[in-house]
């Protein structure tokens, strides 16, 4: 059993079974027994959302047009299914999402009249499934690359943080031990600044911080090292191009302390981010010239599918990337995690030849490319795994702690070797004299 949820509607229930051998989840949602029933079967990408061990929602992204007229009121708090242009969102319970499992499966949908009556899902979960993760593809040892590391730039979501969105105790201890051992931590994330600062303060972690994919960078004291905002004129151009070329997109905007979302932005994300959400339209936020990042969500396409077209439409003045398949992140072309790591390295006097960068998603690639050591966690996107020099265990198995422990061990071993060489040189000098 991987989860059970009651929606509060008569006869509605979910039964879920997880097979750790095949990595397959089996789910069944049943609504009220009313009217003549019509059955549809299809294949779809699947996303399961959890609050702790409780299954809170099922997302199906590739529903056929035959389901277009399924009646659904937009009232997620009451557990009513939502259908929009090929995307079916079936909310099952309330509560903050702590983990999402994604994959691909066979779907069976039963409709009574125009009302959703039953959903069966048999899905192979491909990312972050709850079974044990494999060991590292590349084992860490006391290599010269590790012993030379003096700065570790680490992504947050999917890397430093586990699937519950918290910093595990072993990882916290490893970051602090690394700092005491002369290895500086830098936290480089797509998250907004205010949210990142609050998270690190709660975890009692200190270091340089880069937010909104490098659009703003702070030193350890909170002093801004650089800021790459999209001014009002360019923001208006971005909005005009996106609206004209991709009318199905819904937009969001992020500045240093606020988040704005257009009506229609994925409702579960709006719920997750409600503590940061501000009243007012995205257009108003874009006009004020302080936006660090524009968000763009499509009802039927993943971020990976959409990124090339959006990047081509906007041109080279903007960076288009993603840290989740749910939406794109659009920034000034100079606002990358790579530029942020370079700024931190320059401010701390650490050459890029002594920097390691660890991440899990394509928006981490710009900071991995210039670093001496590119590291991926075991749950990373295939492109990140392919780019990595080293692969550590996944974020739910303290992969960042594994990396930091190995760096400290290599530095200690290198220090002992250098001390032994110095002793040998001293002995040789005394012998010759």
Coordinates of C-alpha atoms in Angstrom, one line a residue:
X1 CA 0.0 0.0 0.0
X2 CA 1.5 3.3 -1.0
X3 CA -1.3 5.6 0.0
X4 CA -5.0 5.9 0.7
X5 CA -7.2 9.0 0.4
X6 CA -10.8 9.9 1.1
X7 CA -12.2 12.8 -0.9
X8 CA -15.2 13.5 1.3
X9 CA -17.6 12.7 -1.6
X10 CA -20.0 9.7 -1.4
X11 CA -18.4 6.4 -2.4
X12 CA -15.1 8.0 -3.5
X13 CA -12.0 6.1 -2.5
X14 CA -8.5 5.3 -3.7
X15 CA -6.8 1.9 -3.3
X16 CA -3.1 2.0 -4.1
X17 CA -0.6 -0.9 -4.3
X18 CA 3.1 -0.6 -4.9
X19 CA 5.2 -3.4 -6.4
X20 CA 8.9 -2.7 -5.6
X21 CA 10.1 -5.4 -7.9
X22 CA 8.5 -4.1 -11.1
X23 CA 8.3 -0.4 -9.9
X24 CA 4.6 -0.4 -10.7
X25 CA 1.8 1.4 -8.9
X26 CA -1.9 0.3 -9.1
X27 CA -4.6 2.9 -8.2
X28 CA -8.3 2.9 -8.4
X29 CA -10.6 5.9 -7.9
X30 CA -14.4 5.4 -7.9
X31 CA -17.0 8.1 -7.9
X32 CA -20.8 7.9 -7.3
X33 CA -22.7 5.2 -9.2
X34 CA -24.9 7.3 -11.5
X35 CA -26.1 6.9 -15.1
X36 CA -25.0 5.0 -18.2
X37 CA -21.2 4.3 -18.2
X38 CA -18.7 4.7 -21.1
X39 CA -15.2 3.2 -20.7
X40 CA -12.0 4.7 -22.4
X41 CA -8.5 3.2 -22.2
X42 CA -5.2 5.0 -23.2
X43 CA -1.6 5.5 -22.3
X44 CA -0.5 8.6 -20.4
X45 CA 2.3 10.2 -18.4
X46 CA 1.3 10.1 -14.7
X47 CA 2.2 12.2 -11.6
X48 CA 1.3 11.1 -8.1
X49 CA 1.4 13.7 -5.3
X50 CA 1.7 12.8 -1.6
X51 CA 1.4 14.6 1.7
X52 CA 3.6 12.4 3.9
X53 CA 2.2 8.8 3.2
X54 CA -1.1 10.2 2.0
X55 CA -1.9 10.2 -1.7
X56 CA -3.4 13.6 -2.4
X57 CA -3.7 13.9 -6.2
X58 CA -3.3 12.0 -9.5
X59 CA -2.3 14.0 -12.7
X60 CA -2.8 12.4 -16.1
X61 CA -1.2 14.5 -18.9
X62 CA -2.2 12.7 -22.2
X63 CA -6.0 12.2 -22.0
X64 CA -7.9 11.8 -25.3
X65 CA -10.3 14.3 -26.7
X66 CA -13.2 12.1 -25.9
X67 CA -12.9 13.2 -22.3
X68 CA -13.1 16.9 -23.1
X69 CA -16.7 17.3 -22.0
X70 CA -16.3 15.6 -18.7
X71 CA -18.1 17.8 -16.2
X72 CA -15.7 19.2 -13.5
X73 CA -16.1 22.1 -11.2
X74 CA -12.9 23.9 -10.3
X75 CA -13.1 23.4 -6.5
X76 CA -10.0 21.4 -5.6
X77 CA -10.5 21.8 -1.9
X78 CA -13.6 19.7 -2.2
X79 CA -11.9 16.9 -4.1
X80 CA -13.6 17.5 -7.5
X81 CA -11.6 16.3 -10.6
X82 CA -10.3 18.9 -12.9
X83 CA -10.0 18.4 -16.7
X84 CA -8.3 20.9 -19.1
X85 CA -7.0 20.3 -22.6
X86 CA -5.7 16.8 -22.2
X87 CA -4.7 17.2 -18.5
X88 CA -6.8 15.5 -15.9
X89 CA -6.1 16.5 -12.3
X90 CA -7.9 14.3 -9.7
X91 CA -7.5 15.8 -6.2
X92 CA -8.0 13.3 -3.5
X93 CA -7.1 14.9 -0.2
X94 CA -5.8 18.2 1.2
X95 CA -2.4 18.9 2.7
X96 CA 1.0 20.3 1.6
X97 CA 2.7 18.1 -1.0
X98 CA 5.9 16.5 0.3
X99 CA 6.7 14.1 -2.5
X100 CA 5.8 13.5 -6.2
X101 CA 6.3 10.3 -8.1
X102 CA 6.2 10.4 -11.9
X103 CA 6.2 7.8 -14.7
X104 CA 4.1 6.4 -17.5
X105 CA 1.2 4.0 -17.4
X106 CA -2.0 2.5 -18.8
X107 CA -5.2 4.4 -17.8
X108 CA -8.8 3.3 -17.8
X109 CA -11.4 6.1 -17.4
X110 CA -15.2 5.5 -16.9
X111 CA -17.6 8.3 -17.6
X112 CA -21.3 8.4 -16.6
X113 CA -23.0 10.9 -18.8
X114 CA -20.6 13.9 -18.5
X115 CA -19.4 13.0 -15.0
X116 CA -16.2 11.2 -14.2
X117 CA -17.1 8.0 -12.5
X118 CA -14.0 5.8 -12.2
X119 CA -10.3 5.9 -12.9
X120 CA -7.8 3.0 -12.9
X121 CA -4.1 3.6 -13.2
X122 CA -1.3 1.0 -13.6
X123 CA 1.9 3.0 -13.9
X124 CA 5.6 2.3 -13.9
X125 CA 7.1 5.1 -11.8
X126 CA 10.4 6.2 -13.3
X127 CA 11.6 9.1 -11.0
X128 CA 12.0 9.2 -7.3
X129 CA 10.1 5.9 -6.8
X130 CA 9.9 4.8 -3.1
X131 CA 12.0 1.6 -3.6
X132 CA 15.7 1.5 -2.8
X133 CA 17.9 3.5 -5.2
X134 CA 20.9 1.8 -6.9
X135 CA 24.4 2.4 -5.6
X136 CA 26.5 5.2 -7.2
X137 CA 27.4 4.6 -10.8
X138 CA 30.9 5.9 -10.0
X139 CA 32.2 5.1 -6.5
X140 CA 33.9 8.1 -4.7
X141 CA 37.5 7.7 -3.6
X142 CA 40.4 9.9 -2.7
X143 CA 41.1 11.2 -6.2
X144 CA 43.0 14.3 -7.0
X145 CA 39.9 15.9 -8.3
X146 CA 38.2 15.5 -4.9
X147 CA 41.2 16.6 -2.8
X148 CA 41.5 19.9 -4.7
X149 CA 37.9 21.0 -4.0
X150 CA 37.5 24.1 -1.9
X151 CA 34.0 25.2 -2.9
X152 CA 30.9 23.0 -3.4
X153 CA 27.9 24.6 -5.3
X154 CA 24.8 22.6 -4.5
X155 CA 21.3 22.7 -5.9
X156 CA 18.5 22.5 -3.4
X157 CA 15.3 20.7 -4.6
X158 CA 16.0 17.2 -5.7
X159 CA 19.7 17.5 -4.6
X160 CA 20.4 18.9 -1.1
X161 CA 16.7 18.5 0.0
X162 CA 15.0 15.1 0.2
X163 CA 11.6 14.3 -1.3
X164 CA 9.9 15.8 1.7
X165 CA 11.5 19.2 0.9
X166 CA 13.7 19.2 4.0
X167 CA 17.5 19.0 4.6
X168 CA 18.2 15.5 6.1
X169 CA 20.2 15.6 9.4
X170 CA 23.2 13.8 7.9
X171 CA 23.3 16.3 5.1
X172 CA 23.2 19.2 7.5
X173 CA 26.0 17.7 9.5
X174 CA 28.1 17.1 6.4
X175 CA 27.7 20.7 5.2
X176 CA 28.8 22.1 8.5
X177 CA 31.7 19.7 8.7
X178 CA 32.8 20.6 5.2
X179 CA 32.8 24.3 6.2
X180 CA 34.9 23.6 9.3
X181 CA 37.3 21.6 7.1
X182 CA 37.9 24.5 4.7
X183 CA 35.3 23.6 2.0
X184 CA 32.9 26.5 1.4
X185 CA 29.2 25.7 0.7
X186 CA 27.2 27.6 -1.9
X187 CA 23.5 27.1 -2.3
X188 CA 22.4 27.6 -5.9
X189 CA 18.7 27.2 -6.6
X190 CA 15.8 28.2 -8.9
X191 CA 13.8 29.1 -5.8
X192 CA 12.9 32.7 -5.0
X193 CA 15.2 34.6 -2.6
X194 CA 12.9 35.0 0.4
X195 CA 11.9 31.3 0.3
X196 CA 15.6 30.2 0.1
X197 CA 16.8 32.3 2.9
X198 CA 14.0 31.1 5.2
X199 CA 14.7 27.4 4.3
X200 CA 18.4 27.8 5.0
X201 CA 17.8 29.7 8.2
X202 CA 15.5 26.9 9.4
X203 CA 18.2 24.3 8.7
X204 CA 20.8 26.5 10.3
X205 CA 23.0 26.4 7.2
X206 CA 25.2 29.3 6.1
X207 CA 27.0 30.1 2.9
X208 CA 26.8 32.1 -0.3
X209 CA 23.3 31.9 -1.9
X210 CA 22.2 32.2 -5.5
X211 CA 18.5 32.3 -6.3
X212 CA 16.1 32.3 -9.3
X213 CA 18.7 30.3 -11.3
X214 CA 21.5 32.8 -10.6
X215 CA 19.5 36.1 -11.1
X216 CA 20.5 37.3 -7.6
X217 CA 23.6 36.3 -5.7
X218 CA 24.3 37.0 -2.0
X219 CA 27.4 36.6 0.1
X220 CA 27.4 35.0 3.6
X221 CA 26.4 38.3 5.2
X222 CA 23.5 38.9 2.8
X223 CA 25.2 41.5 0.7
X224 CA 24.2 41.4 -3.0
X225 CA 27.0 40.4 -5.3
X226 CA 25.0 40.7 -8.5
X227 CA 21.5 41.0 -9.7
X228 CA 20.2 40.3 -13.2
X229 CA 16.6 41.5 -13.4
X230 CA 14.4 41.7 -16.5
X231 CA 13.5 45.4 -16.9
X232 CA 9.9 46.5 -17.7
X233 CA 10.5 47.0 -21.4
X234 CA 12.0 43.6 -21.9
X235 CA 9.5 41.9 -19.6
X236 CA 6.7 43.4 -21.8
X237 CA 8.4 42.0 -24.9
X238 CA 8.6 38.6 -23.3
X239 CA 4.9 38.7 -22.4
X240 CA 4.0 39.9 -25.9
X241 CA 6.0 37.1 -27.6
X242 CA 4.7 34.3 -25.4
X243 CA 1.1 35.4 -25.6
X244 CA 1.3 35.8 -29.4
X245 CA 3.2 32.6 -30.1
X246 CA 1.9 30.3 -27.4
X247 CA -1.6 31.4 -26.4
X248 CA -2.2 28.3 -24.3
X249 CA 0.6 29.3 -21.8
X250 CA -0.2 30.6 -18.4
X251 CA 2.4 32.8 -16.8
X252 CA 4.0 33.6 -13.5
X253 CA 6.6 36.1 -12.3
X254 CA 9.1 36.1 -9.5
X255 CA 11.0 38.9 -7.9
X256 CA 13.2 38.9 -4.8
X257 CA 10.3 38.5 -2.4
X258 CA 7.1 38.0 -4.3
X259 CA 5.4 35.5 -6.6
X260 CA 2.6 36.3 -9.0
X261 CA 0.6 33.7 -11.0
X262 CA -2.0 34.1 -13.7
X263 CA -5.4 32.4 -13.3
X264 CA -5.1 28.9 -14.7
X265 CA -1.5 28.3 -13.6
X266 CA -1.5 24.7 -12.3
X267 CA -3.8 24.8 -9.3
X268 CA -1.8 22.4 -7.2
X269 CA 1.4 24.5 -7.6
X270 CA -0.5 27.6 -6.6
X271 CA -1.6 25.8 -3.5
X272 CA 2.0 24.7 -2.7
X273 CA 3.2 28.3 -3.1
X274 CA 0.4 30.0 -1.3
X275 CA 2.7 31.4 1.4
X276 CA 4.6 33.4 -1.3
X277 CA 1.7 34.2 -3.6
X278 CA 0.8 37.9 -4.0
X279 CA -2.4 39.4 -5.1
X280 CA -2.3 41.2 -8.5
X281 CA -1.8 40.3 -12.1
X282 CA 1.4 39.0 -13.6
X283 CA 1.3 41.9 -16.1
X284 CA 1.7 44.4 -13.3
X285 CA 4.6 42.6 -11.8
X286 CA 6.4 42.5 -15.2
X287 CA 5.9 46.2 -15.7
X288 CA 7.7 47.3 -12.5
X289 CA 11.1 46.1 -13.9
X290 CA 12.1 44.0 -10.9
X291 CA 11.3 40.6 -12.1
X292 CA 14.0 38.0 -11.9
X293 CA 12.3 35.1 -13.5
X294 CA 9.1 34.5 -15.7
X295 CA 7.3 31.2 -15.3
X296 CA 5.4 29.6 -18.2
X297 CA 3.2 26.5 -17.9
X298 CA 1.5 24.7 -20.7
X299 CA -1.6 22.5 -20.2
X300 CA -0.5 19.7 -22.5
X301 CA 3.3 19.9 -23.0
X302 CA 6.1 19.2 -20.6
X303 CA 8.8 21.8 -19.9
X304 CA 11.3 19.6 -21.8
X305 CA 9.1 19.5 -24.9
X306 CA 8.3 23.2 -24.8
X307 CA 11.8 24.6 -24.0
X308 CA 13.3 24.5 -27.6
X309 CA 10.3 26.3 -29.1
X310 CA 10.1 29.0 -26.4
X311 CA 13.9 29.6 -26.5
X312 CA 13.7 30.0 -30.3
X313 CA 10.9 32.5 -30.1
X314 CA 12.6 34.6 -27.4
X315 CA 16.1 34.6 -28.9
X316 CA 19.5 34.7 -27.3
X317 CA 18.7 37.6 -24.8
X318 CA 17.0 35.1 -22.5
X319 CA 17.8 31.9 -20.7
X320 CA 15.1 29.3 -20.9
X321 CA 15.4 26.3 -18.6
X322 CA 13.5 24.1 -16.2
X323 CA 13.9 22.4 -12.8
X324 CA 10.6 20.5 -13.1
X325 CA 8.6 19.2 -16.0
X326 CA 5.6 21.4 -14.9
X327 CA 6.8 24.8 -16.1
X328 CA 9.6 26.7 -17.8
X329 CA 11.8 29.3 -16.2
X330 CA 12.8 32.4 -18.3
X331 CA 15.5 34.7 -17.1
X332 CA 18.0 37.3 -18.4
X333 CA 20.6 35.4 -20.5
X334 CA 23.2 36.4 -17.9
X335 CA 21.2 34.9 -15.1
X336 CA 22.5 31.3 -15.0
X337 CA 23.7 29.0 -12.3
X338 CA 27.0 29.0 -14.1
X339 CA 27.4 32.8 -13.8
X340 CA 26.3 32.6 -10.2
X341 CA 29.0 30.1 -9.3
X342 CA 31.6 32.2 -11.1
X343 CA 30.6 35.2 -9.1
X344 CA 30.8 33.2 -5.8
X345 CA 34.1 31.8 -6.8
X346 CA 35.5 35.2 -7.6
X347 CA 34.2 36.7 -4.3
X348 CA 35.7 33.9 -2.2
X349 CA 39.0 33.8 -4.1
X350 CA 38.5 30.2 -5.1
X351 CA 39.4 29.3 -8.7
X352 CA 36.9 27.3 -10.8
X353 CA 39.5 24.6 -10.9
X354 CA 38.7 24.0 -7.2
X355 CA 34.9 24.1 -7.5
X356 CA 32.6 21.1 -7.5
X357 CA 28.9 21.5 -8.5
X358 CA 26.2 19.0 -7.7
X359 CA 22.6 18.9 -9.1
X360 CA 19.8 16.9 -10.6
X361 CA 18.0 18.9 -13.4
X362 CA 19.0 20.6 -16.7
X363 CA 19.0 24.1 -15.0
X364 CA 22.0 22.8 -13.0
X365 CA 24.1 22.1 -16.2
X366 CA 25.4 25.7 -16.5
X367 CA 27.1 25.4 -13.1
X368 CA 28.4 21.9 -13.7
X369 CA 30.0 22.7 -17.1
X370 CA 32.6 25.3 -15.8
X371 CA 33.3 23.5 -12.5
X372 CA 36.3 21.3 -12.1
X373 CA 34.1 18.4 -10.9
X374 CA 30.5 17.9 -12.1
X375 CA 28.5 15.7 -9.8
X376 CA 25.0 14.3 -10.2
X377 CA 22.7 12.8 -7.6
X378 CA 21.4 9.3 -8.5
X379 CA 17.9 10.6 -9.1
X380 CA 19.0 13.2 -11.6
X381 CA 17.6 13.8 -15.1
X382 CA 19.4 11.7 -17.8
X383 CA 21.1 14.8 -19.3
X384 CA 22.6 15.6 -15.9
X385 CA 23.7 12.0 -15.4
X386 CA 25.4 12.1 -18.8
X387 CA 27.3 15.3 -18.0
X388 CA 28.5 14.2 -14.6
X389 CA 32.1 13.2 -13.8
X390 CA 30.8 11.5 -10.6
X391 CA 27.4 10.2 -9.6
X392 CA 26.5 9.9 -5.9
X393 CA 23.5 8.4 -4.3
X394 CA 20.1 10.1 -4.7
X395 CA 18.7 12.9 -2.6
X396 CA 16.7 10.5 -0.4
X397 CA 19.9 8.6 0.4
X398 CA 22.0 11.6 1.5
X399 CA 24.0 11.8 -1.8
X400 CA 25.3 15.3 -1.0
X401 CA 26.6 14.1 2.3
X402 CA 28.3 11.3 0.5
X403 CA 30.1 13.8 -1.7
X404 CA 31.1 16.2 1.1
X405 CA 32.4 13.3 3.2
X406 CA 34.5 12.1 0.3
X407 CA 35.9 15.5 -0.4
X408 CA 36.9 15.9 3.3
X409 CA 38.4 12.4 3.3
X410 CA 40.4 13.2 0.1
X411 CA 41.6 16.5 1.5
X412 CA 42.8 14.8 4.7
X413 CA 44.6 12.1 2.7
X414 CA 46.2 14.7 0.5
X415 CA 47.3 16.7 3.5
X416 CA 48.9 13.6 5.0
X417 CA 50.7 12.9 1.7
X418 CA 52.0 16.4 1.5
X419 CA 53.2 16.3 5.1
X420 CA 55.0 13.0 4.4
X421 CA 56.6 14.5 1.3
X422 CA 57.7 17.6 3.3
X423 CA 59.2 15.3 6.0
X424 CA 61.0 13.3 3.3
X425 CA 62.4 16.5 1.7
X426 CA 63.6 17.7 5.2
X427 CA 65.3 14.3 5.9
X428 CA 67.0 14.4 2.5
X429 CA 68.4 17.9 3.1
X430 CA 69.8 16.9 6.5
X431 CA 71.4 13.8 5.0
X432 CA 73.1 15.8 2.2
X433 CA 74.4 18.4 4.7

